[in-house]
Coordinates of C-alpha atoms in Angstrom, one line a residue:
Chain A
X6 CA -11.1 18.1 0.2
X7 CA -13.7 15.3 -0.9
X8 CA -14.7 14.7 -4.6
X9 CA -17.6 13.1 -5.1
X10 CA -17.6 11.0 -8.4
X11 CA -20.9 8.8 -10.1
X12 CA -21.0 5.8 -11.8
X13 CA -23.7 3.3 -12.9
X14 CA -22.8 -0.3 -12.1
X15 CA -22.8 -2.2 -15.8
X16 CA -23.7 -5.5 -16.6
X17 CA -20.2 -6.7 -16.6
X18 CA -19.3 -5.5 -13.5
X19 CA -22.1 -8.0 -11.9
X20 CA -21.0 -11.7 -11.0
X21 CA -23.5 -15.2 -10.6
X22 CA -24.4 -14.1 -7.4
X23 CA -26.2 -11.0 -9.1
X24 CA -24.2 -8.3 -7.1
X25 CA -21.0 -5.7 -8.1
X26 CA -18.2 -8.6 -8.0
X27 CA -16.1 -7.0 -5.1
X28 CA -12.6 -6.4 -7.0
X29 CA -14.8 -3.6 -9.1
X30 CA -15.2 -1.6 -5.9
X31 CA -11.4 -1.4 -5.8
X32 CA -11.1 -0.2 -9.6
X33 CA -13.8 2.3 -8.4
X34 CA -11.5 3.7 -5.9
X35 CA -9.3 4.2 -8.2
X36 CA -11.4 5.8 -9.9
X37 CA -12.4 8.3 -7.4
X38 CA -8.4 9.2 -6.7
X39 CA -7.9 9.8 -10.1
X40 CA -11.2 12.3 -10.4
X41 CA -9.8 14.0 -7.1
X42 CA -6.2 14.6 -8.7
X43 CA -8.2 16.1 -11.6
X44 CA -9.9 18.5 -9.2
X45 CA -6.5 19.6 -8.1
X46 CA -5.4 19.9 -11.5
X47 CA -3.1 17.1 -11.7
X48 CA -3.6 14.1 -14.2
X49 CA -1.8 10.7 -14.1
X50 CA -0.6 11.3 -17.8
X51 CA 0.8 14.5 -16.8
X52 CA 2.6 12.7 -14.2
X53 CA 3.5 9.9 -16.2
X54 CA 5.5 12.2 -19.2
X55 CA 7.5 13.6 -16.5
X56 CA 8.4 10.0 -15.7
X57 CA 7.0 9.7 -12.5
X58 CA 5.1 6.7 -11.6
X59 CA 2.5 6.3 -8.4
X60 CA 2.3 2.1 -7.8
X61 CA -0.3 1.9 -5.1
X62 CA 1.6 -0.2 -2.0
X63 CA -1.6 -0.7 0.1
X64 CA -5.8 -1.1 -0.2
X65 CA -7.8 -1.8 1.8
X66 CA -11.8 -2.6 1.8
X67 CA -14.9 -3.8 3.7
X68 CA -17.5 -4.6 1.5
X69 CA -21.2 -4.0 4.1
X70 CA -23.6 -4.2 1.3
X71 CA -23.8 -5.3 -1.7
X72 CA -24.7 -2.8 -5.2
X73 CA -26.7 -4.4 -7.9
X74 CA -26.7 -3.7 -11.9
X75 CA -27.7 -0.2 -12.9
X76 CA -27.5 1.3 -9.4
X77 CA -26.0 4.5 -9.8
X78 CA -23.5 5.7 -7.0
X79 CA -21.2 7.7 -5.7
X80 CA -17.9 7.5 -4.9
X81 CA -17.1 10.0 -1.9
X82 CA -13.0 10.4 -2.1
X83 CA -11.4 12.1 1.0
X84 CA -7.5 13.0 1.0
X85 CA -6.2 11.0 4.6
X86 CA -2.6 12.0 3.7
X87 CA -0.9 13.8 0.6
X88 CA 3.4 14.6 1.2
X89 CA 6.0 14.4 -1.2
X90 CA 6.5 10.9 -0.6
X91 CA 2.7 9.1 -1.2
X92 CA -0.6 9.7 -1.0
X93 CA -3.5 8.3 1.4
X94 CA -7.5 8.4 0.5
X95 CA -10.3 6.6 1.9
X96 CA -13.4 6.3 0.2
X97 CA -17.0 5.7 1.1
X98 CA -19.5 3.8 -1.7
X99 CA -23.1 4.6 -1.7
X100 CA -25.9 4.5 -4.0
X101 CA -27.0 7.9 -4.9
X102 CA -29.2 9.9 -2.5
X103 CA -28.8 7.1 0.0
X104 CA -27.1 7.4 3.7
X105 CA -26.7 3.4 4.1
X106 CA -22.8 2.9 3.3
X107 CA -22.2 0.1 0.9
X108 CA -18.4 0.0 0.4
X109 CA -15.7 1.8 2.4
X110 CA -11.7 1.9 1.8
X111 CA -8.4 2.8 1.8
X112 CA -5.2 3.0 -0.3
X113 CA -1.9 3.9 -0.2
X114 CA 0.1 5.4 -3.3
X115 CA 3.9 6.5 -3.8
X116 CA 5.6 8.2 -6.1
X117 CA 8.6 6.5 -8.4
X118 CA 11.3 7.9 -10.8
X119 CA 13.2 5.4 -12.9
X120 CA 12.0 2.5 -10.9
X121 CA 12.9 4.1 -7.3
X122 CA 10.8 5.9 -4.8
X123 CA 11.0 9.4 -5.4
X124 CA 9.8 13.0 -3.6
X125 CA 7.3 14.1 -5.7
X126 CA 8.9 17.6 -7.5
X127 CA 7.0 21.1 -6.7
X128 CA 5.3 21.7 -9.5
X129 CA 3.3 18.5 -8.3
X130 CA 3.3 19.4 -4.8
X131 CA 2.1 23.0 -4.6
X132 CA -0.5 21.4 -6.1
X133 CA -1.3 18.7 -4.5
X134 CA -1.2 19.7 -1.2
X135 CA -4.3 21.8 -2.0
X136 CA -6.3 19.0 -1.8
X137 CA -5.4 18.4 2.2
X138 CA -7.6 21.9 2.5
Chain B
X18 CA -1.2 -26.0 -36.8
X19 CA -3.7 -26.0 -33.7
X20 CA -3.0 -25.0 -30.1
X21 CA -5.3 -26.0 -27.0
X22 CA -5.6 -23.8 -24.0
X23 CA -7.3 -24.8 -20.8
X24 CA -9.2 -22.4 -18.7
X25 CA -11.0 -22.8 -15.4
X26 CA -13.8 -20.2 -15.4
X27 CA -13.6 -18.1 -12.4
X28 CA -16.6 -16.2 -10.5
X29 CA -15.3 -12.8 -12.0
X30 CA -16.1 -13.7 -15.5
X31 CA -19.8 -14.8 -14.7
X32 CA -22.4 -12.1 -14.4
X33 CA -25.9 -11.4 -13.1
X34 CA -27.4 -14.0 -15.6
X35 CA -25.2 -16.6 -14.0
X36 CA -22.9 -17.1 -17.0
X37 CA -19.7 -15.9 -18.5
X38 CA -19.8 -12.3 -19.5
X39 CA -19.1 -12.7 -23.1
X40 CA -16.2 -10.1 -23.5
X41 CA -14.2 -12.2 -21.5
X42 CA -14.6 -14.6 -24.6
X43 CA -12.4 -12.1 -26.6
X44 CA -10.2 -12.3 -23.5
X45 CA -9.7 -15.9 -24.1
X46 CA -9.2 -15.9 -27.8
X47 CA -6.2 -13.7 -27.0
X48 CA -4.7 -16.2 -24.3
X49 CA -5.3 -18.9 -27.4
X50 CA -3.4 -16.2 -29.6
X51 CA -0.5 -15.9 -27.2
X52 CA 0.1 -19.8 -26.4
X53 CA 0.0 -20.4 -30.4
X54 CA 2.6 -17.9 -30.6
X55 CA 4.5 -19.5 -27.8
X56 CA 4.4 -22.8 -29.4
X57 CA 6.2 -21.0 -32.4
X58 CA 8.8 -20.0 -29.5
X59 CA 7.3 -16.1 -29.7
X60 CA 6.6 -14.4 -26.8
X61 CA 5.1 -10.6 -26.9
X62 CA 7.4 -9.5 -25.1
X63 CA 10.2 -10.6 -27.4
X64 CA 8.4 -8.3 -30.0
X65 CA 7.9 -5.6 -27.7
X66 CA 11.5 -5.2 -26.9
X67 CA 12.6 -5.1 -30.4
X68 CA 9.7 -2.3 -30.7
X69 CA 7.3 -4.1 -32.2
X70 CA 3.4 -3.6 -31.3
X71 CA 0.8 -6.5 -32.6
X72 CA -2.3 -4.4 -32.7
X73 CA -5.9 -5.9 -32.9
X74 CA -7.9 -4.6 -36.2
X75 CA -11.0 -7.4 -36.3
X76 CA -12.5 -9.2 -33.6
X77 CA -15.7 -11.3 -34.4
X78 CA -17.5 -13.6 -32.3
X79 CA -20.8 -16.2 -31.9
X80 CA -22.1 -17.3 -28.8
X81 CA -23.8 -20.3 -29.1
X82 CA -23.9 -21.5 -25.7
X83 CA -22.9 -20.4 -22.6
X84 CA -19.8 -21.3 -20.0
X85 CA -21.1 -21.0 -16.0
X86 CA -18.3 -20.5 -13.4
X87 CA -16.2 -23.6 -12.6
X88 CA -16.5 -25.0 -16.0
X89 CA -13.2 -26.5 -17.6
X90 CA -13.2 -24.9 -20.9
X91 CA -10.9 -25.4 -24.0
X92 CA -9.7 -22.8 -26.4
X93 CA -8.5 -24.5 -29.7
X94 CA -6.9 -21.6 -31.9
X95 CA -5.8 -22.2 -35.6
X96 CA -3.6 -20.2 -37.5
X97 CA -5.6 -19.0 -40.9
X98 CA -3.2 -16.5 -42.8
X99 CA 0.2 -15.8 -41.4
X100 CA 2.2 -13.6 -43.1
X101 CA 4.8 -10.3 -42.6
X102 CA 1.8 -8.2 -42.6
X103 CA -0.7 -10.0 -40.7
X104 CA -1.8 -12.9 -38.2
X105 CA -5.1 -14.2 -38.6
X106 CA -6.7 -17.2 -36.3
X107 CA -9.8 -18.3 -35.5
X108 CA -11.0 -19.9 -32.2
X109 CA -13.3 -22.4 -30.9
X110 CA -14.2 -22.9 -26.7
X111 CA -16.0 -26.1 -25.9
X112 CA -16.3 -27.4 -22.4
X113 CA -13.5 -30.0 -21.5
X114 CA -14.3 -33.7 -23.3
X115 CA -17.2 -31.5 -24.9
X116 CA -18.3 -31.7 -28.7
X117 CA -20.7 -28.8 -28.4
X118 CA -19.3 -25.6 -29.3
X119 CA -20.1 -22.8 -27.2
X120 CA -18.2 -19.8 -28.7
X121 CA -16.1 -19.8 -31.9
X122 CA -14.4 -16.6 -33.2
X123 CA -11.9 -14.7 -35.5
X124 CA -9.3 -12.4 -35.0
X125 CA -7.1 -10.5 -37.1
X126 CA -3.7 -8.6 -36.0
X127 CA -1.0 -6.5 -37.6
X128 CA 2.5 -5.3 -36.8
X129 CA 3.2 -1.7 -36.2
X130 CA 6.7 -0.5 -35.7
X131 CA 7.3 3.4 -34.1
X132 CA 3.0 3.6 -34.6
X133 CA 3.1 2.5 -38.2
X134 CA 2.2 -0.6 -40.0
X135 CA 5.5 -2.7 -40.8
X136 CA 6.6 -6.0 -42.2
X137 CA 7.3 -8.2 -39.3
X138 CA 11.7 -8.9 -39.4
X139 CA 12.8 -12.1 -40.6
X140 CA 13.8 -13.0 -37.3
X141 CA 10.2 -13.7 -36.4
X142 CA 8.2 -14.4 -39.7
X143 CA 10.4 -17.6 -39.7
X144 CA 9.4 -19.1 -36.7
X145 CA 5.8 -17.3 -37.2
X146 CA 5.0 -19.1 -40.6
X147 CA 5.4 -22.9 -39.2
X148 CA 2.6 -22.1 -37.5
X149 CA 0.7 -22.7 -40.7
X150 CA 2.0 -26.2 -40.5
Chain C
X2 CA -33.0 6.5 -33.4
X3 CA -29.5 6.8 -32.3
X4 CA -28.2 7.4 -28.6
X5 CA -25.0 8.4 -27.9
X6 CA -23.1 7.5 -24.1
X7 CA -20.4 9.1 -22.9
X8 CA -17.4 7.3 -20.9
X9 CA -13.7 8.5 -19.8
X10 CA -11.5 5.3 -20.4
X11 CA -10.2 4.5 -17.0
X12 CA -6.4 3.2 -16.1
X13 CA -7.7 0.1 -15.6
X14 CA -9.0 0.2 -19.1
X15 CA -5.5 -0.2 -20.4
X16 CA -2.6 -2.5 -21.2
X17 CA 0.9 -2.4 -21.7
X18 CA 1.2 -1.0 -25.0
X19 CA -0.1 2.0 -23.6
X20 CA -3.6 1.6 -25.2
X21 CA -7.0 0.2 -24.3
X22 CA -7.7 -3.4 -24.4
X23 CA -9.9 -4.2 -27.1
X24 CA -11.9 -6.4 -25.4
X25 CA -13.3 -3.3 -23.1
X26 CA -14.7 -1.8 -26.2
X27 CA -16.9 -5.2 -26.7
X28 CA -17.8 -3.8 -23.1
X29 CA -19.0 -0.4 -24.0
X30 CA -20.9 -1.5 -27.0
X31 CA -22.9 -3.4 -24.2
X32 CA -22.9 0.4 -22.1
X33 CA -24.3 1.6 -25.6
X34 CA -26.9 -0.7 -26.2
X35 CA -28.4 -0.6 -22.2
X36 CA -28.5 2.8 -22.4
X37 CA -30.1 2.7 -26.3
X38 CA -32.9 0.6 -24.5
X39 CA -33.0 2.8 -21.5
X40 CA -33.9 5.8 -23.7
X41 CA -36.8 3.4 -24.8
X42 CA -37.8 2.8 -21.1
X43 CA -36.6 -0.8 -21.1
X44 CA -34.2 -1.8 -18.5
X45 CA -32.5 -5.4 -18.5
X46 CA -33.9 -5.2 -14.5
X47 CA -37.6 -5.6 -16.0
X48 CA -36.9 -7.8 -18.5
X49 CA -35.0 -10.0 -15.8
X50 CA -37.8 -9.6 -13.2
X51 CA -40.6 -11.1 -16.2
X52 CA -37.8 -13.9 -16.3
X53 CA -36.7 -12.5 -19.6
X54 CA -32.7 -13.1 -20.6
X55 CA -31.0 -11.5 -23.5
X56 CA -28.1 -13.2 -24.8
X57 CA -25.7 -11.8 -27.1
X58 CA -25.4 -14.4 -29.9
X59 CA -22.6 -12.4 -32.4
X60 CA -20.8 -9.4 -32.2
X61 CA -18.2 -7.9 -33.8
X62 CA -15.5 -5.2 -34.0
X63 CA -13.3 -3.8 -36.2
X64 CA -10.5 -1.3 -34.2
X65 CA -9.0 1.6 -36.5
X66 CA -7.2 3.4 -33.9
X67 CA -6.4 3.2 -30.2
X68 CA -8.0 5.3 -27.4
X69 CA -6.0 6.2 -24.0
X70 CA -6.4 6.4 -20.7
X71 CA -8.7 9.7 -20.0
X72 CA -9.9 9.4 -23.5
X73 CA -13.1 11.1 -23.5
X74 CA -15.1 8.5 -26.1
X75 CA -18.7 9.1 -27.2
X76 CA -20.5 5.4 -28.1
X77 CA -22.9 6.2 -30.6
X78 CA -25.3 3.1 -31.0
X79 CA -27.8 2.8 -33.6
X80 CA -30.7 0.1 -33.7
X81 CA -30.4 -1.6 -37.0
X82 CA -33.1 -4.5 -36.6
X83 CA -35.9 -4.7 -33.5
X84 CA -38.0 -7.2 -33.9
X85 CA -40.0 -9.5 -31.4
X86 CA -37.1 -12.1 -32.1
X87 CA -34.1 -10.0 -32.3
X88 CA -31.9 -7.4 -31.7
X89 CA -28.9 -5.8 -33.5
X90 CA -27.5 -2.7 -33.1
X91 CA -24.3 -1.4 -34.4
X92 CA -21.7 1.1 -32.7
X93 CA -19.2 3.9 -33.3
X94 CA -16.6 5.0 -30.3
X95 CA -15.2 7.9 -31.4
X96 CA -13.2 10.6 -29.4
X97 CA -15.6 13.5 -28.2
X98 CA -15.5 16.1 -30.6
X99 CA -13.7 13.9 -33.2
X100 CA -14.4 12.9 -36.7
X101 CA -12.3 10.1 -36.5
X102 CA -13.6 6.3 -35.7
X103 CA -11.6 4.6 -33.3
X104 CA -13.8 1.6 -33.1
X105 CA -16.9 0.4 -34.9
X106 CA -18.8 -3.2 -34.0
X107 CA -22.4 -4.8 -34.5
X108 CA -23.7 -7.2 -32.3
X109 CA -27.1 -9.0 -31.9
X110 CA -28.9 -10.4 -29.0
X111 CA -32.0 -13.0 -29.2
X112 CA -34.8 -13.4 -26.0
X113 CA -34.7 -16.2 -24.1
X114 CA -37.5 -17.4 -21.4
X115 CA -37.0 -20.7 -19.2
X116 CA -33.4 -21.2 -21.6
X117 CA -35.6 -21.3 -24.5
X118 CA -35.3 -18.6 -27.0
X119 CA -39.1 -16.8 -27.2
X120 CA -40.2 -13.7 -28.5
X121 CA -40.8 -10.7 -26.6
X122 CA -43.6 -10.2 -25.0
X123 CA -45.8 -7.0 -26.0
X124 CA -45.5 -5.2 -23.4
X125 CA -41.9 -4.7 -24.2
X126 CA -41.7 -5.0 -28.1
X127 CA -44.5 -1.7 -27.9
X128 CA -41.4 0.0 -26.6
X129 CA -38.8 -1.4 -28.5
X130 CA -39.9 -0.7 -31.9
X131 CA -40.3 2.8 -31.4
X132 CA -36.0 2.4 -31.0
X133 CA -36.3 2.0 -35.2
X134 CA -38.0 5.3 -35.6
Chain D
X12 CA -3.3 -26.1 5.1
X13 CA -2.2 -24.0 2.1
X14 CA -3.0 -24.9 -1.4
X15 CA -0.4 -23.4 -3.9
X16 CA -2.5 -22.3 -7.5
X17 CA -0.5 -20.9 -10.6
X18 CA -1.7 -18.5 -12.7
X19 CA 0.3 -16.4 -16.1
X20 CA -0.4 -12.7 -16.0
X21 CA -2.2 -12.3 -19.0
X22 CA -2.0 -9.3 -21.7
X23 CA -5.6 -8.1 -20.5
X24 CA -4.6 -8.0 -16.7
X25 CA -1.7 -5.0 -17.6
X26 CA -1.9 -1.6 -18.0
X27 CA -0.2 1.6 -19.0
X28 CA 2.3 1.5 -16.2
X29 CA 3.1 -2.2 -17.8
X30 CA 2.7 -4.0 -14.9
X31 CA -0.4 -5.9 -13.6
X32 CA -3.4 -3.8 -12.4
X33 CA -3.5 -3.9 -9.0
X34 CA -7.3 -4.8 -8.8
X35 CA -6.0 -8.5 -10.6
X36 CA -4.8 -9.2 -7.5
X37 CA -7.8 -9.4 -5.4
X38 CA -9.2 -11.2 -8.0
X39 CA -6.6 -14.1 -8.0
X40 CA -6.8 -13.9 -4.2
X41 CA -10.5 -15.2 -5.0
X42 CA -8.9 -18.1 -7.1
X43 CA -6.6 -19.1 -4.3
X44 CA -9.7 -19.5 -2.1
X45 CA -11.6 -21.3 -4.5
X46 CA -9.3 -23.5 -5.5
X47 CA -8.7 -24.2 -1.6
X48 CA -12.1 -24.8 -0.9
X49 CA -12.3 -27.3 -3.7
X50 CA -9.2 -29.0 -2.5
X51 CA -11.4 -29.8 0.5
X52 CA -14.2 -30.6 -1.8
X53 CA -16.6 -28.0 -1.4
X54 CA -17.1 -26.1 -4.7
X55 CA -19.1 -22.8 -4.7
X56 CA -21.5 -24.0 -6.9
X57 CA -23.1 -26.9 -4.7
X58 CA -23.2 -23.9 -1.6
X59 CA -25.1 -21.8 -4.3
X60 CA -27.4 -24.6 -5.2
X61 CA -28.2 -25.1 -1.4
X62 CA -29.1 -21.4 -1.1
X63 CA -26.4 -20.8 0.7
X64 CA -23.8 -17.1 -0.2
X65 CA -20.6 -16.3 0.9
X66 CA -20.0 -12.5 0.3
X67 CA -17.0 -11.0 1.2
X68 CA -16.6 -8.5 3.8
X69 CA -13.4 -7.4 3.9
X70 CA -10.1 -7.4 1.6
X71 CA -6.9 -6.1 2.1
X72 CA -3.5 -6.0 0.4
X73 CA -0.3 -5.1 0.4
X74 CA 1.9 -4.4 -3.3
X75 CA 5.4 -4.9 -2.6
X76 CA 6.5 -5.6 -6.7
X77 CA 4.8 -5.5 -9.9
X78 CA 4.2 -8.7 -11.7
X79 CA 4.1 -8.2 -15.7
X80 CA 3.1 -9.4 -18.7
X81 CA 3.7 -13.6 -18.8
X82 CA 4.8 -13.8 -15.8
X83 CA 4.1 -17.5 -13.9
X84 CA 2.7 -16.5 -10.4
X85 CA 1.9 -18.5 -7.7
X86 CA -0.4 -17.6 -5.2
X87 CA -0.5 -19.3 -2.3
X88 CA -3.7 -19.6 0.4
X89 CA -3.7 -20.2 3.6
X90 CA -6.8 -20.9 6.2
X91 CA -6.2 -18.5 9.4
X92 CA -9.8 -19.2 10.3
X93 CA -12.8 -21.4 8.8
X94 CA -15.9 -21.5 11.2
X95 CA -19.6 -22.0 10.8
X96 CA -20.0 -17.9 10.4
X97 CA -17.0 -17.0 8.6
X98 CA -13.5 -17.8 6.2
X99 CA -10.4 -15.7 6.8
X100 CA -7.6 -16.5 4.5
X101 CA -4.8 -14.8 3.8
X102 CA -2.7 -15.0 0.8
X103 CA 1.4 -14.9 -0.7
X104 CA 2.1 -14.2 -4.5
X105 CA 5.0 -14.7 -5.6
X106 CA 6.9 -15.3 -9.0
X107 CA 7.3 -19.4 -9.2
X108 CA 10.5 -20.2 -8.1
X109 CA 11.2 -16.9 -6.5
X110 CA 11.5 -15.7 -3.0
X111 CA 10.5 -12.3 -3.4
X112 CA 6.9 -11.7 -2.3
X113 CA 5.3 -9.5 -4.6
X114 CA 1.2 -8.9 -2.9
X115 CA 0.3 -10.1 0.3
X116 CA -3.4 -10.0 1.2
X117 CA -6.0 -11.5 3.7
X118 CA -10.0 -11.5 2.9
X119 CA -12.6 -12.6 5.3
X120 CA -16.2 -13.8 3.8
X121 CA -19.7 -14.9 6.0
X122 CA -22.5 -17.2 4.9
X123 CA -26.0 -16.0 4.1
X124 CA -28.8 -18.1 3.1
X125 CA -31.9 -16.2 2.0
X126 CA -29.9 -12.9 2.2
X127 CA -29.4 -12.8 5.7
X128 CA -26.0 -14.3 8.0
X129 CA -26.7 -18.0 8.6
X130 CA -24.5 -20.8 10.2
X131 CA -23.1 -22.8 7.6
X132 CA -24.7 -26.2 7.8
X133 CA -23.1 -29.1 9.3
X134 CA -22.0 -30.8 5.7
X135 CA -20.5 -28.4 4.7
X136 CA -18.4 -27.3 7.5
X137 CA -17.2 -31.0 8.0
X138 CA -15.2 -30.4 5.6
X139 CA -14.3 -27.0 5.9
X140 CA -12.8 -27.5 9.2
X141 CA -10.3 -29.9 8.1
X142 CA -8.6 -26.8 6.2
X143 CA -7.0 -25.5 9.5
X144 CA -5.3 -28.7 9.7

């Protein structure tokens, strides 16, 4: 499964050099994996009053272009890997209606209970395992 | 009683126009906020264990002049009302060994307790109220 | 003339008590007032390329309640002066489909050319005013 | 060479999960490599003012532990290669005083001058070099 989410750079998000200041691209990502959990019907406040927690352990970016202020993109989010135990997506940054790749990543999340690393329980699961299809 | 703060402005604060964005101004009044508190030998997190939230009701700022990445600024917060019910400061950010005034501010916070608005313990309100020293 | 902008506060958005950080709401008056100017078929990209800046010189907030992360807020911005030397607009964030005000805020931003404040050219103000009607 | 920079977690870098976002991370990476830079007396702003960029092109990290609120971090950079087309540092933060790594990263940037890869020029890389000592 890939979601594809939008988003209009704002002014804020810009740095001195007058581009997207790179660490924005990783919020983005986030972004994106929390839009794709939606799509499978699962939110992170859902997750979060049964106590489970998801602390991403790994990203990863290469930045090949830069976006600008008001751009409008799109955040292409692609399940790598989704098990009990974590969850892998790359994502792929472009401006809207545009093939030229601007931003491309990865990250890694788990799933924690009480502090620990936990298997995520089934009533998660079943669903989340739909977005591998 | 007056507490200085130092603050090297980093590339993610600037934007496009090649200065500091100015909501991180609001940022910085809170870091002011926090080391005045610290200086009264109260951290947030003290408060926050005992259950006890600090909420933002009024922000208000004027830019008169802006900061540009690398710039050593100073954040000089004062203590205007300090009571069980509320904290009020106000702020003033100058470059380092500056007398121009580039941003000064107000703030105003209360004290919640289980989401409502409480009298802040005795525990705290007399260490809080040297402040107005 | 009033324009209202949609956003879904984001996890990044958010601090430890749970809430989001006021400072992004200073943000998202800024979302409010590009898009407010967007509807009058100014972008800041124009402005920039005739070498026109736009610096907020006051703003303000006042925060009656929190939003959360997923929050679905609606910034309603509303010009309240136009004028070749000025602009000030004022803001409501309220949840979508809510009566209640979470946050409400005023800011106002002069024109600058080569540092110097200026008033706007006409090719610009012709639009701008139309933002009172 | 590796240049050691402190930094306290501020209120504004936490979120709901009350830990630090993870995206603060890649932004203090960008500290560490500033402030190593300027330990070898090259300061981002006199590259800028010779036309000369230094996007980055790649970023990766790795979250071992959450810092929190108030925490004291240090984040320590280290050159692993500075020539005249590229900088690849990799970073270690840590709570002061503690062993325990918490986020491990690496970034590489390039230089472009006029918005296309250049060599960087001889004064600058002078000292540059010296970082690898």
């Amino acid at each position: 499964m890939t979601v594809k989410t939008l988003y209009r750079v704002k002014f804020f998000d810009t740095d001195t050099m007058g581009v997207v200041h790179h660490s924005n691209y990783i919020r983005w990502f986030e972004t994106g994996r929390v839009e794709f959990l939606r799509q499978l019907d699962i939110t992170l406040t859902e997750l979060m009053n049964d106590g489970i927690l998801f602390p991403i352990v790994e990203v990863g970016a290469k930045f090949h272009a830069p976006a600008k202020f008001d751009d409008e993109l799109e955040i292409v989010t692609t399940a790598e890997a989704l098990t009990r135990a974590k969850m892998k997506f790359s994502y792929v940054i472009r401006r809207c209606g545009e093939e030229k790749i601007l931003v491309e990543g990865t990250s890694m999340n788990v799933f924690t209970f009480g502090g620990k690393i936990c298997r995520l329980p089934e009533k998660f699961f079943s669903r989340l395992e739909r977005g591998l299809d």
